Amino acid sequence: MSSNPIASVRCADPCSLVIFGASGDLTHRLLIPALYNLAAAGLLDDAFSIIGVARKETSSDAFRSSLEKSLREFATRPVDDRIAKRLFACVEYLPGEFEDPKIYERLRQTLERVERTRATRGNRLFYLATPPAAFAPIGLQLGKSGLAREENGAWRRVIIEKPFGRDLASALTLNRQLLSVLDENQIYRIDHYLGKETVQNILVLRFANGLFEPIWNRDHIDHVQITVAESLTVGRRGRFYDSTGALRDMVPNHLFQLLSLVAMEPPARFDAGAVRAAKAELLDAVQIHDAAAALSNSVRAQYEAGSIGDNRVESYRKTEDVDPASTTETYVALKLLIDNWRWAGVPFYLRTGKSLRSQLTEVGINFKRAPFAMFRNTPVDRLTRNFLVLGIQPNECISLQFNAKLPGPSIAITGVGMTFEYKDYFKAAPSTGYETLIYDCMIGDATLFQRADGIEAGWRVVQPCIDAWRNAGATDLASYKAGSEGPTEADQLLARDGRHWRPIPG
Ligand code: BG6
């Protein structure tokens, strides 16, 4: 974030960007518009080339045309033809199977040719925008072929998409495989939540203000709620989703990024080593449940038919490519405790789900209520609870809720809010969220990427749920109506502690 492209003047290093999975959705919908935004902000070096690798048989010219077409369709700002021309000045495409060593030999020849003509100084950024099964084969081939070996001052970096593993064992294996051929500092494990301005701002809010940190602990905070609610259905991702589920898809990655930024100790420096160590240490302090505690502190549910706004939604089990008897969860809620001096006894409630009433990503920090109310007409338990809300999306805001006196002759108290909206202060150009991350990788700043220990610590926390749910089968799988706020069982998870979820607005 130190390297926010909008604020920074430094141009990214010259390089070749090799995209594996170049014919896919991610490349076309997000990566190309993000690269365009970097080019438009003057942050992409002219010595730049794109080399696409994918199974699909096509030519470099056809690939370039498809990128140009996608840019017009998905750009987040008006496209200037001169900038687009510069961005696509050097585009190559190689069809082939990711396991096939021959493709890496052809890739070497292409890279060496491009490096002679484009003055990219031999820097290579390999972006694995593929299904997860291809991460290890590509990583290993990049290592074995020597394509990712750093030499003569040139850097070689690999961006790996999520999901990184599907449980603790597979994440450990994938890390081991990648680290057998690459150095940790060459591996950039991406989580697009860290590309969001509002997520990065959690660190600034906490550590650039003297106001919050003194009360950011168990003495003042009652509990924390982290919500990532989506109104999107599983749509056409049935095959991927049915073998993944809400827990694996969202929790050890996106929700745990929010959790660790909100709860970590202040790092000594703002650099990749210190920030990532503080985050990993926080995840390491999350209490690991046994099987019984995993079941009693979690809720999983699947959506039934319902309506979201005016749209009728079929039940999850009727989704294309989903098993009609599926027990995959589309909603998960968890109660976690953190075993350290700052947080002992403060529950962190996390929830995420598909096909909910509306989209809402926020962190709600609930402060302890006033110990005693001297106001006769409003007993202490009727006072509004003080919430500091970090709105991530769709409303990008920070909001503080507190009690105020209703105007009038008697003392009557009501809850009010004070809100800072990003859009009122900043005129940031719309972005995909990938700009900062790609740029940071090109300048070698890994602060906003995940380190092996952080990923493994995240899986360690959710593994007891994965195991307990597998053993329980369908027995405790709850359900909720599409368009609702989630299952009643999730409400009970908080109600038994005398708390309730913040509403998901309609
Ligand atoms: C992806 C998940 O990583 O994140 C999707 O695979 C989910 O299922 C998406 O919809 C949510 O991202 P965002 O940025 O829309 O909150």
Coordinates of C-alpha atoms and ligand atoms in Angstrom, one line a residue:
M1 CA 0.0 0.0 0.0
S2 CA 3.0 2.2 0.5
S3 CA 3.0 1.7 -3.2
N4 CA -0.5 2.9 -4.0
P5 CA -0.2 3.4 -7.7
I6 CA -2.4 6.5 -7.7
A7 CA -0.2 8.3 -5.2
S8 CA 3.2 6.9 -6.2
V9 CA 5.4 8.4 -8.9
R10 CA 7.5 5.4 -9.5
C11 CA 6.8 3.4 -12.7
A12 CA 6.7 -0.3 -12.4
D13 CA 9.8 -2.2 -13.5
P14 CA 9.9 -3.2 -17.2
C15 CA 8.8 -6.9 -17.6
S16 CA 7.1 -9.6 -19.5
L17 CA 3.8 -10.7 -18.0
V18 CA 3.1 -14.4 -18.8
I19 CA -0.5 -15.3 -18.0
F20 CA -1.3 -18.9 -17.7
G21 CA -5.1 -19.4 -18.2
A22 CA -5.0 -16.5 -20.6
S23 CA -8.3 -17.4 -22.3
G24 CA -10.2 -17.4 -19.1
D25 CA -12.6 -15.0 -17.4
L26 CA -10.2 -13.6 -14.8
T27 CA -7.8 -12.4 -17.5
H28 CA -10.4 -10.8 -19.6
R29 CA -12.7 -9.3 -17.0
L30 CA -10.1 -8.2 -14.4
L31 CA -6.5 -8.4 -15.4
I32 CA -6.7 -6.6 -18.7
P33 CA -8.8 -3.7 -17.3
A34 CA -6.4 -3.5 -14.3
L35 CA -3.3 -3.3 -16.6
Y36 CA -5.1 -0.7 -18.7
N37 CA -5.7 1.4 -15.6
L38 CA -2.0 1.1 -14.6
A39 CA -1.0 2.2 -18.1
A40 CA -3.5 5.1 -18.0
A41 CA -2.0 6.2 -14.7
G42 CA 1.5 6.2 -16.3
L43 CA 2.6 3.4 -14.1
L44 CA 3.3 0.7 -16.6
D45 CA 6.7 0.8 -18.3
D46 CA 6.7 1.0 -22.1
A47 CA 9.0 -2.0 -22.1
F48 CA 6.2 -4.4 -21.4
S49 CA 4.8 -7.4 -23.1
I50 CA 2.0 -9.9 -22.5
I51 CA 2.4 -13.5 -23.3
G52 CA -0.8 -15.6 -22.9
V53 CA -0.6 -19.4 -22.4
A54 CA -3.8 -21.6 -22.4
R55 CA -5.2 -24.8 -23.8
K56 CA -7.3 -23.1 -26.4
E57 CA -5.9 -23.2 -30.0
T58 CA -5.6 -19.6 -31.3
S59 CA -3.1 -17.2 -32.8
S60 CA -1.4 -14.2 -31.2
D61 CA -3.4 -11.9 -33.4
A62 CA -6.7 -13.5 -32.4
F63 CA -5.6 -13.3 -28.7
R64 CA -4.7 -9.7 -29.0
S65 CA -8.1 -8.9 -30.6
S66 CA -9.9 -10.8 -27.9
L67 CA -8.0 -8.8 -25.2
E68 CA -8.9 -5.5 -27.0
K69 CA -12.5 -6.5 -27.2
S70 CA -12.6 -7.4 -23.5
L71 CA -11.0 -4.2 -22.5
R72 CA -13.8 -2.2 -24.2
E73 CA -16.3 -4.4 -22.5
F74 CA -14.9 -4.5 -19.0
A75 CA -12.8 -1.3 -18.6
T76 CA -13.6 0.7 -15.5
R77 CA -13.0 4.0 -17.3
P78 CA -13.2 5.3 -20.9
V79 CA -10.6 3.7 -23.1
D80 CA -8.1 5.9 -24.8
D81 CA -7.0 4.3 -28.1
R82 CA -3.4 5.5 -27.8
I83 CA -3.0 4.0 -24.3
A84 CA -4.6 0.7 -25.4
K85 CA -2.3 0.6 -28.4
R86 CA 0.8 1.0 -26.2
L87 CA -0.6 -1.7 -23.8
F88 CA -1.1 -4.2 -26.6
A89 CA 2.1 -3.3 -28.5
C90 CA 3.5 -6.7 -27.8
V91 CA 1.1 -9.6 -27.3
E92 CA 2.0 -13.2 -27.9
Y93 CA 0.0 -16.4 -27.4
L94 CA 1.1 -20.0 -26.9
P95 CA -1.4 -22.8 -26.9
G96 CA -0.6 -25.9 -24.9
E97 CA -1.2 -28.2 -21.9
F98 CA 0.3 -26.8 -18.6
E99 CA 1.8 -30.2 -17.8
D100 CA 3.6 -30.5 -21.1
P101 CA 7.4 -29.6 -20.9
K102 CA 7.4 -28.6 -24.6
I103 CA 5.2 -25.6 -23.8
Y104 CA 7.9 -24.3 -21.4
E105 CA 10.6 -24.7 -24.1
R106 CA 8.5 -22.7 -26.5
L107 CA 7.8 -20.1 -23.8
R108 CA 11.5 -19.8 -23.2
Q109 CA 12.1 -19.1 -26.9
T110 CA 9.3 -16.5 -27.0
L111 CA 10.5 -14.8 -23.8
E112 CA 14.1 -14.6 -25.1
R113 CA 12.9 -13.1 -28.4
V114 CA 10.6 -10.6 -26.6
E115 CA 13.3 -9.7 -24.2
R116 CA 15.7 -8.8 -27.0
T117 CA 13.2 -6.6 -28.8
R118 CA 11.3 -5.0 -25.8
A119 CA 14.1 -4.3 -23.4
T120 CA 12.2 -5.8 -20.5
R121 CA 15.6 -6.5 -18.7
G122 CA 14.7 -10.1 -18.4
N123 CA 12.1 -9.5 -15.7
R124 CA 9.3 -12.0 -15.8
L125 CA 6.0 -12.0 -14.0
F126 CA 4.2 -15.4 -14.3
Y127 CA 0.5 -15.0 -13.4
L128 CA -1.3 -18.3 -12.6
A129 CA -4.9 -17.4 -13.5
T130 CA -5.8 -21.1 -13.8
P131 CA -7.9 -23.6 -12.0
P132 CA -6.2 -24.5 -8.7
A133 CA -5.2 -28.0 -9.9
A134 CA -2.8 -26.4 -12.3
F135 CA -0.8 -24.3 -9.7
A136 CA 1.6 -27.1 -8.7
P137 CA 2.2 -28.5 -12.2
I138 CA 2.9 -25.0 -13.6
G139 CA 5.1 -24.0 -10.6
L140 CA 7.1 -27.1 -10.8
Q141 CA 7.6 -26.8 -14.6
L142 CA 8.7 -23.1 -14.2
G143 CA 11.2 -24.3 -11.6
K144 CA 12.5 -27.3 -13.5
S145 CA 12.8 -25.4 -16.9
G146 CA 14.8 -22.7 -15.2
L147 CA 12.4 -20.0 -16.6
A148 CA 11.8 -18.7 -13.1
R149 CA 15.5 -18.7 -12.1
E150 CA 16.6 -15.2 -11.0
E151 CA 19.9 -14.3 -12.8
N152 CA 21.8 -11.3 -14.1
G153 CA 19.9 -8.9 -11.9
A154 CA 16.5 -9.9 -13.5
W155 CA 13.6 -10.8 -11.2
R156 CA 11.3 -13.7 -11.7
R157 CA 8.0 -13.7 -9.8
V158 CA 4.9 -15.9 -9.7
I159 CA 1.4 -14.7 -8.7
I160 CA -0.8 -17.5 -7.5
E161 CA -4.6 -17.1 -7.4
K162 CA -6.9 -18.5 -4.8
P163 CA -8.0 -21.0 -3.5
F164 CA -4.5 -22.0 -2.2
G165 CA -5.2 -25.6 -1.3
R166 CA -8.6 -27.0 -0.2
D167 CA -7.5 -27.9 3.4
L168 CA -4.5 -27.7 5.6
A169 CA -2.8 -30.8 4.2
S170 CA -3.2 -29.7 0.5
A171 CA -2.0 -26.2 1.3
L172 CA 1.1 -27.6 3.1
T173 CA 1.8 -29.8 0.1
L174 CA 1.3 -27.0 -2.4
N175 CA 3.6 -24.7 -0.4
R176 CA 6.2 -27.5 -0.2
Q177 CA 6.0 -28.2 -3.9
L178 CA 6.4 -24.5 -4.9
L179 CA 9.1 -23.9 -2.3
S180 CA 11.1 -26.8 -3.7
V181 CA 11.6 -24.8 -6.9
L182 CA 11.0 -21.2 -6.0
D183 CA 12.1 -18.9 -3.2
E184 CA 9.4 -17.6 -0.8
N185 CA 10.2 -14.1 -2.0
Q186 CA 9.3 -15.0 -5.6
I187 CA 5.9 -16.3 -4.6
Y188 CA 3.0 -13.8 -4.5
R189 CA -0.2 -15.5 -3.2
I190 CA -2.9 -13.1 -4.1
D191 CA -6.1 -12.4 -2.3
H192 CA -8.1 -9.7 -4.1
Y193 CA -9.5 -8.4 -0.8
L194 CA -6.1 -6.9 -0.1
G195 CA -6.5 -4.9 -3.3
K196 CA -9.5 -3.1 -2.0
E197 CA -8.9 0.5 -0.8
T198 CA -11.3 0.1 2.2
V199 CA -9.5 -3.1 3.3
Q200 CA -6.1 -1.4 3.1
N201 CA -7.5 1.5 5.0
I202 CA -8.1 -0.7 8.1
L203 CA -4.4 -0.5 8.7
V204 CA -4.3 3.3 8.3
L205 CA -7.3 3.8 10.5
R206 CA -5.7 1.8 13.3
F207 CA -2.1 2.8 13.0
A208 CA -2.1 6.3 11.6
N209 CA -4.5 7.6 14.3
G210 CA -3.8 7.9 18.0
L211 CA -7.5 7.8 18.7
F212 CA -8.4 4.2 18.2
E213 CA -5.5 2.0 19.3
P214 CA -5.8 2.8 23.1
I215 CA -9.4 1.4 23.1
W216 CA -8.8 -1.4 20.6
N217 CA -8.7 -4.3 23.1
R218 CA -10.7 -6.5 25.5
D219 CA -11.1 -3.6 28.0
H220 CA -13.3 -1.6 25.6
I221 CA -14.5 -3.9 22.9
D222 CA -17.4 -6.3 23.5
H223 CA -17.3 -8.2 20.3
V224 CA -16.5 -7.9 16.6
Q225 CA -18.8 -8.9 13.7
I226 CA -17.3 -9.6 10.2
T227 CA -19.9 -9.9 7.4
V228 CA -19.4 -10.7 3.8
A229 CA -23.0 -11.1 2.5
E230 CA -23.6 -11.6 -1.2
S231 CA -26.9 -11.3 -3.1
L232 CA -25.2 -13.2 -6.0
T233 CA -26.3 -16.8 -6.5
V234 CA -23.8 -19.6 -7.3
G235 CA -24.9 -18.9 -10.9
R236 CA -22.8 -20.8 -13.5
R237 CA -20.0 -21.7 -11.0
G238 CA -21.9 -24.9 -9.8
R239 CA -19.0 -27.3 -10.6
F240 CA -16.4 -25.3 -8.7
Y241 CA -18.7 -24.2 -5.9
D242 CA -20.3 -27.6 -5.1
S243 CA -16.9 -29.1 -4.4
T244 CA -15.7 -26.0 -2.5
G245 CA -18.5 -24.4 -0.4
A246 CA -18.7 -21.1 1.4
L247 CA -16.2 -22.0 4.1
R248 CA -13.3 -22.8 1.7
D249 CA -14.3 -20.2 -0.8
M250 CA -14.4 -17.2 1.5
V251 CA -13.2 -17.8 5.1
P252 CA -9.5 -18.8 5.3
N253 CA -8.8 -16.1 2.6
H254 CA -11.1 -13.0 2.4
L255 CA -12.7 -13.1 5.9
F256 CA -9.4 -13.9 7.6
Q257 CA -7.7 -11.0 5.8
L258 CA -10.3 -8.8 7.4
L259 CA -9.9 -10.5 10.7
S260 CA -6.2 -10.3 10.8
L261 CA -6.0 -6.6 9.8
V262 CA -8.6 -5.7 12.4
A263 CA -7.1 -7.8 15.2
M264 CA -3.3 -8.0 14.6
E265 CA -0.7 -6.3 16.8
P266 CA 0.9 -3.1 15.4
P267 CA 3.8 -4.2 13.1
A268 CA 7.1 -2.5 13.9
R269 CA 7.4 -1.4 10.3
F270 CA 5.2 -1.1 7.3
D271 CA 7.0 -3.7 5.2
A272 CA 6.2 -7.2 3.9
G273 CA 8.2 -9.0 6.6
A274 CA 6.7 -7.2 9.6
V275 CA 3.1 -6.9 8.4
R276 CA 2.9 -10.5 7.3
A277 CA 4.5 -11.7 10.5
A278 CA 1.9 -9.8 12.6
K279 CA -1.0 -11.2 10.5
A280 CA 0.3 -14.8 10.8
E281 CA 0.9 -14.4 14.5
L282 CA -2.7 -13.2 14.9
L283 CA -4.1 -16.2 13.0
D284 CA -1.9 -18.4 15.0
A285 CA -3.5 -17.1 18.2
V286 CA -7.1 -18.1 17.1
Q287 CA -8.3 -20.9 19.4
I288 CA -8.4 -24.2 17.5
H289 CA -11.6 -26.1 18.3
D290 CA -12.0 -29.8 18.9
A291 CA -14.7 -31.6 16.9
A292 CA -17.5 -30.8 19.4
A293 CA -16.5 -27.2 19.7
A294 CA -16.2 -26.8 15.9
L295 CA -19.8 -28.0 15.6
S296 CA -21.2 -25.8 18.4
N297 CA -19.4 -22.7 17.3
S298 CA -20.3 -22.9 13.6
V299 CA -23.4 -22.8 11.5
R300 CA -23.6 -24.0 7.9
A301 CA -26.6 -23.7 5.7
Q302 CA -27.8 -23.9 2.1
Y303 CA -30.2 -21.7 0.3
E304 CA -33.7 -22.7 -0.6
A305 CA -35.8 -21.1 -3.4
G306 CA -36.8 -17.5 -2.7
S307 CA -36.7 -14.0 -4.1
I308 CA -33.9 -11.4 -4.1
G309 CA -35.5 -8.1 -5.0
D310 CA -37.8 -8.9 -7.9
N311 CA -35.8 -11.9 -9.0
R312 CA -37.0 -15.4 -8.3
V313 CA -34.1 -17.7 -7.2
E314 CA -34.1 -21.5 -7.5
S315 CA -32.8 -23.5 -4.6
Y316 CA -29.1 -24.1 -4.6
R317 CA -29.6 -27.8 -5.3
K318 CA -31.3 -27.0 -8.7
T319 CA -28.2 -25.0 -9.9
E320 CA -26.5 -26.2 -13.0
D321 CA -23.7 -28.7 -12.3
V322 CA -24.7 -29.0 -8.6
D323 CA -25.5 -32.4 -7.1
P324 CA -29.3 -32.5 -6.5
A325 CA -28.6 -34.1 -3.1
S326 CA -25.7 -31.8 -2.3
T327 CA -24.7 -31.0 1.3
T328 CA -22.4 -28.2 0.3
E329 CA -22.9 -25.1 2.4
T330 CA -23.6 -21.7 0.7
Y331 CA -23.6 -19.9 4.1
V332 CA -21.3 -20.2 7.1
A333 CA -21.2 -18.4 10.4
L334 CA -18.4 -18.9 13.0
K335 CA -17.6 -17.8 16.5
L336 CA -13.9 -17.5 17.1
L337 CA -11.8 -16.6 20.1
I338 CA -8.3 -15.2 20.1
D339 CA -6.0 -16.4 22.8
N340 CA -3.8 -13.3 23.5
W341 CA -3.7 -10.5 26.0
R342 CA -5.4 -8.0 23.7
W343 CA -8.4 -10.2 22.8
A344 CA -8.9 -12.9 25.4
G345 CA -12.7 -13.4 25.9
V346 CA -13.8 -11.1 23.0
P347 CA -15.8 -13.1 20.5
F348 CA -15.3 -12.6 16.8
Y349 CA -18.4 -13.6 14.8
L350 CA -17.9 -14.2 11.1
R351 CA -20.6 -14.8 8.5
T352 CA -20.7 -15.1 4.7
G353 CA -23.2 -16.5 2.3
K354 CA -24.6 -16.4 -1.2
S355 CA -28.2 -15.4 -2.3
L356 CA -28.7 -13.2 0.8
R357 CA -30.9 -10.2 0.9
S358 CA -28.3 -7.8 -0.3
Q359 CA -24.6 -7.3 -0.8
L360 CA -22.8 -6.1 2.4
T361 CA -19.2 -6.4 3.4
E362 CA -18.4 -4.7 6.7
V363 CA -16.6 -5.1 10.0
G364 CA -18.7 -4.0 13.0
I365 CA -16.7 -3.3 16.2
N366 CA -19.0 -3.2 19.2
F367 CA -17.8 -1.3 22.2
K368 CA -18.8 -2.2 25.7
R369 CA -21.9 -0.4 26.9
A370 CA -21.8 2.4 29.5
P371 CA -21.5 0.7 32.9
F372 CA -24.4 2.7 34.4
A373 CA -27.0 5.1 33.1
M374 CA -27.9 8.0 35.3
F375 CA -30.7 9.0 32.9
R376 CA -34.0 8.0 34.5
N377 CA -36.0 7.5 31.3
T378 CA -33.5 5.3 29.5
P379 CA -32.2 2.3 31.4
V380 CA -28.7 1.3 30.5
D381 CA -29.8 -1.8 28.5
R382 CA -31.9 0.4 26.2
L383 CA -29.0 2.6 25.2
T384 CA -27.8 2.1 21.6
R385 CA -24.7 -0.1 21.5
N386 CA -21.7 1.8 20.2
F387 CA -20.6 0.4 16.9
L388 CA -17.7 1.5 14.8
V389 CA -18.5 0.1 11.4
L390 CA -15.9 -0.2 8.7
G391 CA -17.9 -0.4 5.5
I392 CA -16.0 -2.3 2.8
Q393 CA -18.7 -2.6 0.1
P394 CA -21.0 -1.5 -1.5
N395 CA -20.9 1.6 0.9
E396 CA -17.2 2.5 1.4
C397 CA -17.4 4.3 4.7
I398 CA -16.5 4.4 8.4
S399 CA -19.4 5.1 10.7
L400 CA -19.6 5.6 14.4
Q401 CA -22.9 5.0 16.2
F402 CA -23.5 6.6 19.6
N403 CA -26.2 8.0 21.8
A404 CA -27.4 11.6 21.7
K405 CA -30.1 13.6 23.5
L406 CA -33.4 14.0 21.7
P407 CA -34.1 17.7 21.5
G408 CA -36.8 18.7 24.1
P409 CA -37.3 19.6 27.7
S410 CA -36.7 16.1 29.1
I411 CA -33.7 13.9 28.8
A412 CA -34.6 11.3 26.2
I413 CA -31.8 9.4 24.4
T414 CA -31.6 8.1 20.9
G415 CA -29.0 6.4 18.8
V416 CA -27.3 8.5 16.0
G417 CA -24.6 7.9 13.5
M418 CA -21.6 9.9 12.2
T419 CA -20.4 8.7 8.8
F420 CA -17.3 9.3 6.7
E421 CA -18.0 8.3 3.1
Y422 CA -14.9 7.8 0.8
K423 CA -16.7 9.2 -2.2
D424 CA -17.3 12.5 -0.4
Y425 CA -13.6 13.1 0.2
F426 CA -11.8 11.3 -2.6
K427 CA -12.2 11.2 -6.4
A428 CA -10.5 7.9 -7.0
A429 CA -10.9 6.6 -10.5
P430 CA -13.0 3.4 -10.5
S431 CA -10.7 0.3 -10.5
T432 CA -10.9 -3.5 -10.5
G433 CA -8.9 -3.9 -7.2
Y434 CA -6.2 -5.8 -9.0
E435 CA -4.2 -2.7 -10.0
T436 CA -2.4 -2.2 -6.7
L437 CA -1.6 -5.9 -6.4
I438 CA -0.1 -6.3 -9.9
Y439 CA 1.8 -3.0 -9.5
D440 CA 3.2 -4.1 -6.1
C441 CA 4.3 -7.4 -7.6
M442 CA 6.1 -5.5 -10.4
I443 CA 8.0 -3.4 -7.9
G444 CA 8.7 -6.3 -5.5
D445 CA 6.5 -5.2 -2.6
A446 CA 4.8 -8.3 -1.1
T447 CA 3.1 -6.6 1.8
L448 CA -0.3 -7.1 0.4
F449 CA 0.3 -10.8 -0.5
Q450 CA 0.1 -13.8 1.7
R451 CA 3.1 -15.6 3.0
A452 CA 3.1 -19.4 3.4
D453 CA 2.7 -19.3 7.2
G454 CA -0.3 -17.0 7.0
I455 CA -2.1 -19.3 4.6
E456 CA -1.3 -22.4 6.6
A457 CA -2.4 -20.7 9.9
G458 CA -5.8 -19.8 8.2
W459 CA -6.4 -23.4 7.1
R460 CA -5.4 -24.7 10.6
V461 CA -8.3 -22.6 12.1
V462 CA -11.0 -23.9 9.7
Q463 CA -9.7 -27.5 9.5
P464 CA -11.8 -28.7 12.5
C465 CA -15.0 -27.5 10.8
I466 CA -14.1 -29.2 7.6
D467 CA -13.5 -32.4 9.4
A468 CA -16.5 -32.2 11.8
W469 CA -18.9 -31.3 8.9
R470 CA -17.6 -34.1 6.8
N471 CA -18.2 -36.6 9.6
A472 CA -21.7 -35.1 10.4
G473 CA -22.8 -35.4 6.8
A474 CA -26.2 -33.6 6.3
T475 CA -27.3 -33.9 9.9
D476 CA -26.7 -30.3 11.0
L477 CA -26.9 -28.6 7.6
A478 CA -29.4 -25.7 8.1
S479 CA -31.3 -23.9 5.3
Y480 CA -32.3 -20.3 4.6
K481 CA -34.5 -18.7 2.0
A482 CA -32.8 -16.9 -0.9
G483 CA -33.2 -13.2 -0.2
S484 CA -33.2 -13.6 3.6
E485 CA -30.6 -12.6 6.0
G486 CA -29.5 -16.2 6.5
P487 CA -30.5 -19.1 8.7
T488 CA -32.1 -18.7 12.1
E489 CA -29.4 -21.0 13.5
A490 CA -26.9 -18.2 12.8
D491 CA -29.0 -15.8 14.9
Q492 CA -29.0 -18.3 17.7
L493 CA -25.2 -18.5 17.6
L494 CA -25.2 -14.9 18.8
A495 CA -28.4 -15.0 20.8
R496 CA -27.0 -17.5 23.2
D497 CA -24.3 -15.0 24.1
G498 CA -27.0 -12.2 24.4
R499 CA -26.0 -10.5 21.2
H500 CA -27.4 -10.2 17.7
W501 CA -26.2 -9.6 14.2
R502 CA -26.2 -6.2 12.6
P503 CA -29.0 -6.1 10.0
I504 CA -28.3 -6.9 6.3
P505 CA -30.4 -4.1 4.7
G506 CA -33.2 -4.9 2.3
Ligands
BG6_1 C1 -14.2 -14.9 -4.8 C2 -15.1 -16.0 -4.5 O1 -12.9 -15.1 -4.3 O2 -14.7 -13.7 -4.1 C3 -16.5 -15.7 -5.0 O3 -14.6 -17.2 -5.2 C4 -17.0 -14.4 -4.3 O4 -17.4 -16.8 -4.7 C5 -16.0 -13.3 -4.5 O5 -18.2 -14.0 -5.0 C6 -16.4 -12.1 -3.7 O6 -15.5 -11.0 -4.0 P1 -16.0 -9.5 -3.9 O7 -14.9 -8.7 -4.2 O8 -17.2 -9.4 -4.8 O9 -16.5 -9.4 -2.5

